[in-house]
Amino acid sequence: MHPLNEGITVVMKNLKTYLIQFVGLKIGKHQFDYQLDKSFFEHFNYDDFNDLAVKVDLILEKKSTMLELNFKHKGTVNVPCDVTNEAFDLSIKGKLRLIVNFGEEFNNDNEELLILPHGEFQVDVSQYIYEMVVLSIPFKRIHPGIKDGTLKTDVLDKLEALSPKENKEEQEDIDPRWENLKKLLTDK
């Protein structure tokens, strides 16, 4: 076997857990649980965090002509702070609803509707889980210790030293004519 093909085989084996074979399921609700760690995201070449522990609950409701999938996730991701680069655990949660219909050909253009070809017997939910979790991570990540003032680092000390200070002397030397003009803006 070619070395590149061997890597693809390993990835496919590891993601087989996320292939749901719905043909053998009875009509009604079925629950699937997944515990995600960093290795799941390595399959997608995503490494924007240090570590994570996220639990995904999936309820698949099989109906006579369609499937309805409701995903929920909750957990923590360990990410670097955008201000100090200190690592911290960030709580995340989210949900996603997906309708699966059947048609002539595969179509996943709509993010809430998946069309599978007639005769298909399984659905791969790995991409939907990946996107749901990644999109729940905030764009700007700030350590909670910065907000409440408990985090003390050299980076914060340097930022404080370099931040502009208000000059009270300049404020006292304002020409009184400017003060009268400012009153015109506020008096209505």
Tab-separated table of C-alpha atoms in Angstrom:
chain	number	residue	atom	x	y	z
A	1	MET	CA	0.000	0.000	0.000
A	2	HIS	CA	1.244	3.475	-0.838
A	3	PRO	CA	2.244	5.526	2.304
A	4	LEU	CA	-0.198	8.334	1.439
A	5	ASN	CA	-3.095	5.909	1.043
A	6	GLU	CA	-2.235	4.348	4.397
A	7	GLY	CA	-2.792	7.722	6.124
A	8	ILE	CA	-6.170	8.108	4.418
A	9	THR	CA	-7.199	4.638	5.595
A	10	VAL	CA	-6.336	5.512	9.215
A	11	VAL	CA	-8.360	8.749	9.005
A	12	MET	CA	-11.352	6.922	7.548
A	13	LYS	CA	-11.234	4.254	10.281
A	14	ASN	CA	-11.147	6.910	13.002
A	15	LEU	CA	-14.074	8.865	11.510
A	16	LYS	CA	-16.226	5.751	10.973
A	17	THR	CA	-17.821	6.468	14.342
A	18	TYR	CA	-19.475	9.514	12.779
A	19	LEU	CA	-21.118	7.520	9.964
A	20	ILE	CA	-24.699	6.868	11.035
A	21	GLN	CA	-26.410	4.019	9.212
A	22	PHE	CA	-30.037	5.071	9.307
A	23	VAL	CA	-31.465	2.297	7.094
A	24	GLY	CA	-31.679	-0.202	9.947
A	25	LEU	CA	-33.156	2.289	12.421
A	26	LYS	CA	-36.853	2.258	13.323
A	27	ILE	CA	-38.989	5.352	12.779
A	28	GLY	CA	-38.631	7.575	15.830
A	29	LYS	CA	-35.892	9.243	17.867
A	30	HIS	CA	-32.408	7.817	18.331
A	31	GLN	CA	-29.622	9.306	20.466
A	32	PHE	CA	-25.901	9.344	19.662
A	33	ASP	CA	-23.215	10.739	21.978
A	34	TYR	CA	-19.702	11.753	21.026
A	35	GLN	CA	-16.813	12.854	23.227
A	36	LEU	CA	-14.452	15.067	21.213
A	37	ASP	CA	-10.790	15.668	21.879
A	38	LYS	CA	-7.973	17.244	19.894
A	39	SER	CA	-7.483	14.137	17.737
A	40	PHE	CA	-10.908	14.658	16.100
A	41	PHE	CA	-9.839	18.098	14.845
A	42	GLU	CA	-6.506	16.813	13.572
A	43	HIS	CA	-8.476	14.998	10.850
A	44	PHE	CA	-9.563	18.439	9.616
A	45	ASN	CA	-6.078	19.988	10.027
A	46	TYR	CA	-7.475	22.421	12.590
A	47	ASP	CA	-5.166	23.367	15.450
A	48	ASP	CA	-6.265	26.788	16.731
A	49	PHE	CA	-6.450	25.520	20.300
A	50	ASN	CA	-4.158	23.673	22.692
A	51	ASP	CA	-6.676	21.086	23.850
A	52	LEU	CA	-10.397	20.520	24.216
A	53	ALA	CA	-13.000	18.387	25.893
A	54	VAL	CA	-16.415	18.701	24.247
A	55	LYS	CA	-19.442	16.442	24.531
A	56	VAL	CA	-21.809	16.280	21.554
A	57	ASP	CA	-25.369	14.980	21.889
A	58	LEU	CA	-27.117	14.109	18.651
A	59	ILE	CA	-30.779	13.204	18.432
A	60	LEU	CA	-31.705	11.714	15.080
A	61	GLU	CA	-35.410	11.537	14.393
A	62	LYS	CA	-36.209	9.176	11.550
A	63	LYS	CA	-39.424	9.950	9.717
A	64	SER	CA	-40.970	8.140	6.772
A	65	THR	CA	-39.508	10.466	4.108
A	66	MET	CA	-36.743	12.397	5.890
A	67	LEU	CA	-34.364	12.606	8.826
A	68	GLU	CA	-34.116	15.390	11.366
A	69	LEU	CA	-30.825	15.772	13.244
A	70	ASN	CA	-30.483	17.990	16.309
A	71	PHE	CA	-26.927	18.499	17.543
A	72	LYS	CA	-25.970	20.068	20.893
A	73	HIS	CA	-22.481	20.491	22.245
A	74	LYS	CA	-20.965	21.750	25.471
A	75	GLY	CA	-17.441	21.739	26.840
A	76	THR	CA	-14.190	23.630	27.104
A	77	VAL	CA	-11.378	24.506	24.744
A	78	ASN	CA	-7.945	25.534	25.928
A	79	VAL	CA	-6.920	28.554	23.852
A	80	PRO	CA	-4.292	31.289	24.061
A	81	CYS	CA	-5.493	34.741	25.117
A	82	ASP	CA	-5.389	37.283	22.285
A	83	VAL	CA	-3.969	39.944	24.627
A	84	THR	CA	-1.433	38.096	26.786
A	85	ASN	CA	-0.998	34.763	24.979
A	86	GLU	CA	-1.691	33.012	28.309
A	87	ALA	CA	-3.540	29.708	27.858
A	88	PHE	CA	-6.948	29.373	29.514
A	89	ASP	CA	-10.021	27.146	29.376
A	90	LEU	CA	-12.896	28.733	27.485
A	91	SER	CA	-16.409	27.322	27.907
A	92	ILE	CA	-18.325	26.803	24.685
A	93	LYS	CA	-21.752	25.512	23.771
A	94	GLY	CA	-24.003	25.505	20.769
A	95	LYS	CA	-26.556	23.674	18.712
A	96	LEU	CA	-27.345	22.867	15.115
A	97	ARG	CA	-30.434	21.539	13.362
A	98	LEU	CA	-30.096	19.636	10.103
A	99	ILE	CA	-32.818	18.219	7.874
A	100	VAL	CA	-31.867	15.318	5.596
A	101	ASN	CA	-34.029	14.783	2.526
A	102	PHE	CA	-33.615	12.430	-0.406
A	103	GLY	CA	-33.338	13.440	-4.057
A	104	GLU	CA	-31.687	12.689	-7.365
A	105	GLU	CA	-28.164	13.704	-6.326
A	106	PHE	CA	-26.100	14.726	-3.291
A	107	ASN	CA	-26.436	18.421	-2.371
A	108	ASN	CA	-25.094	20.152	0.735
A	109	ASP	CA	-25.259	23.759	-0.520
A	110	ASN	CA	-27.716	24.749	2.207
A	111	GLU	CA	-26.287	24.646	5.742
A	112	GLU	CA	-29.612	23.497	7.240
A	113	LEU	CA	-30.623	21.013	4.534
A	114	LEU	CA	-28.728	18.010	3.234
A	115	ILE	CA	-29.991	16.097	0.216
A	116	LEU	CA	-28.780	12.519	-0.126
A	117	PRO	CA	-29.299	10.416	-3.254
A	118	HIS	CA	-32.110	7.835	-3.165
A	119	GLY	CA	-30.700	4.522	-2.006
A	120	GLU	CA	-28.165	6.076	0.400
A	121	PHE	CA	-28.061	4.194	3.697
A	122	GLN	CA	-25.788	6.324	5.904
A	123	VAL	CA	-24.996	9.942	6.727
A	124	ASP	CA	-21.594	11.329	7.783
A	125	VAL	CA	-22.060	13.837	10.625
A	126	SER	CA	-18.343	14.555	11.258
A	127	GLN	CA	-18.226	17.702	9.090
A	128	TYR	CA	-21.334	19.138	10.785
A	129	ILE	CA	-19.926	18.458	14.254
A	130	TYR	CA	-16.602	20.033	13.263
A	131	GLU	CA	-18.230	23.199	11.892
A	132	MET	CA	-20.643	23.527	14.826
A	133	VAL	CA	-17.831	23.400	17.404
A	134	VAL	CA	-15.415	25.646	15.494
A	135	LEU	CA	-18.090	28.288	14.915
A	136	SER	CA	-18.947	28.351	18.627
A	137	ILE	CA	-15.428	29.473	19.563
A	138	PRO	CA	-15.432	33.287	19.807
A	139	PHE	CA	-13.314	35.222	17.340
A	140	LYS	CA	-11.755	37.304	20.124
A	141	ARG	CA	-10.559	35.273	23.087
A	142	ILE	CA	-9.707	37.204	26.250
A	143	HIS	CA	-8.566	35.584	29.485
A	144	PRO	CA	-11.219	36.069	32.227
A	145	GLY	CA	-8.438	37.252	34.567
A	146	ILE	CA	-7.991	40.352	32.416
A	147	LYS	CA	-11.645	41.322	32.762
A	148	ASP	CA	-11.781	40.895	36.533
A	149	GLY	CA	-8.212	42.123	37.176
A	150	THR	CA	-6.874	38.921	38.761
A	151	LEU	CA	-4.376	38.035	36.016
A	152	LYS	CA	-0.895	39.452	36.580
A	153	THR	CA	1.648	38.980	33.796
A	154	ASP	CA	4.659	40.782	32.376
A	155	VAL	CA	2.702	41.408	29.173
A	156	LEU	CA	-0.093	43.236	31.025
A	157	ASP	CA	2.457	45.275	33.009
A	158	LYS	CA	4.178	46.324	29.772
A	159	LEU	CA	0.844	47.200	28.112
A	160	GLU	CA	-0.087	49.336	31.126
A	161	ALA	CA	3.268	51.130	31.021
A	162	LEU	CA	2.902	51.876	27.307
A	163	SER	CA	-0.750	52.964	27.404
A	164	PRO	CA	-1.424	56.699	26.959
A	165	LYS	CA	-2.085	58.614	30.167
A	166	GLU	CA	-4.567	61.469	30.543
A	167	ASN	CA	-2.913	64.783	31.117
A	168	LYS	CA	-4.952	66.769	33.670
A	169	GLU	CA	-2.953	69.963	33.070
A	170	GLU	CA	-4.018	70.047	29.420
A	171	GLN	CA	-7.671	69.716	30.394
A	172	GLU	CA	-7.446	72.664	32.813
A	173	ASP	CA	-5.889	74.969	30.187
A	174	ILE	CA	-8.871	74.807	27.796
A	175	ASP	CA	-9.802	78.168	26.329
A	176	PRO	CA	-13.151	79.293	27.888
A	177	ARG	CA	-14.472	80.222	24.418
A	178	TRP	CA	-14.351	76.522	23.446
A	179	GLU	CA	-16.348	75.655	26.557
A	180	ASN	CA	-19.073	78.128	25.463
A	181	LEU	CA	-19.162	76.524	21.999
A	182	LYS	CA	-19.496	73.050	23.564
A	183	LYS	CA	-22.538	74.316	25.502
A	184	LEU	CA	-24.217	75.220	22.208
A	185	LEU	CA	-24.055	71.551	21.186
A	186	THR	CA	-25.674	70.343	24.396
A	187	ASP	CA	-28.266	73.119	24.816
A	188	LYS	CA	-31.308	72.279	22.727
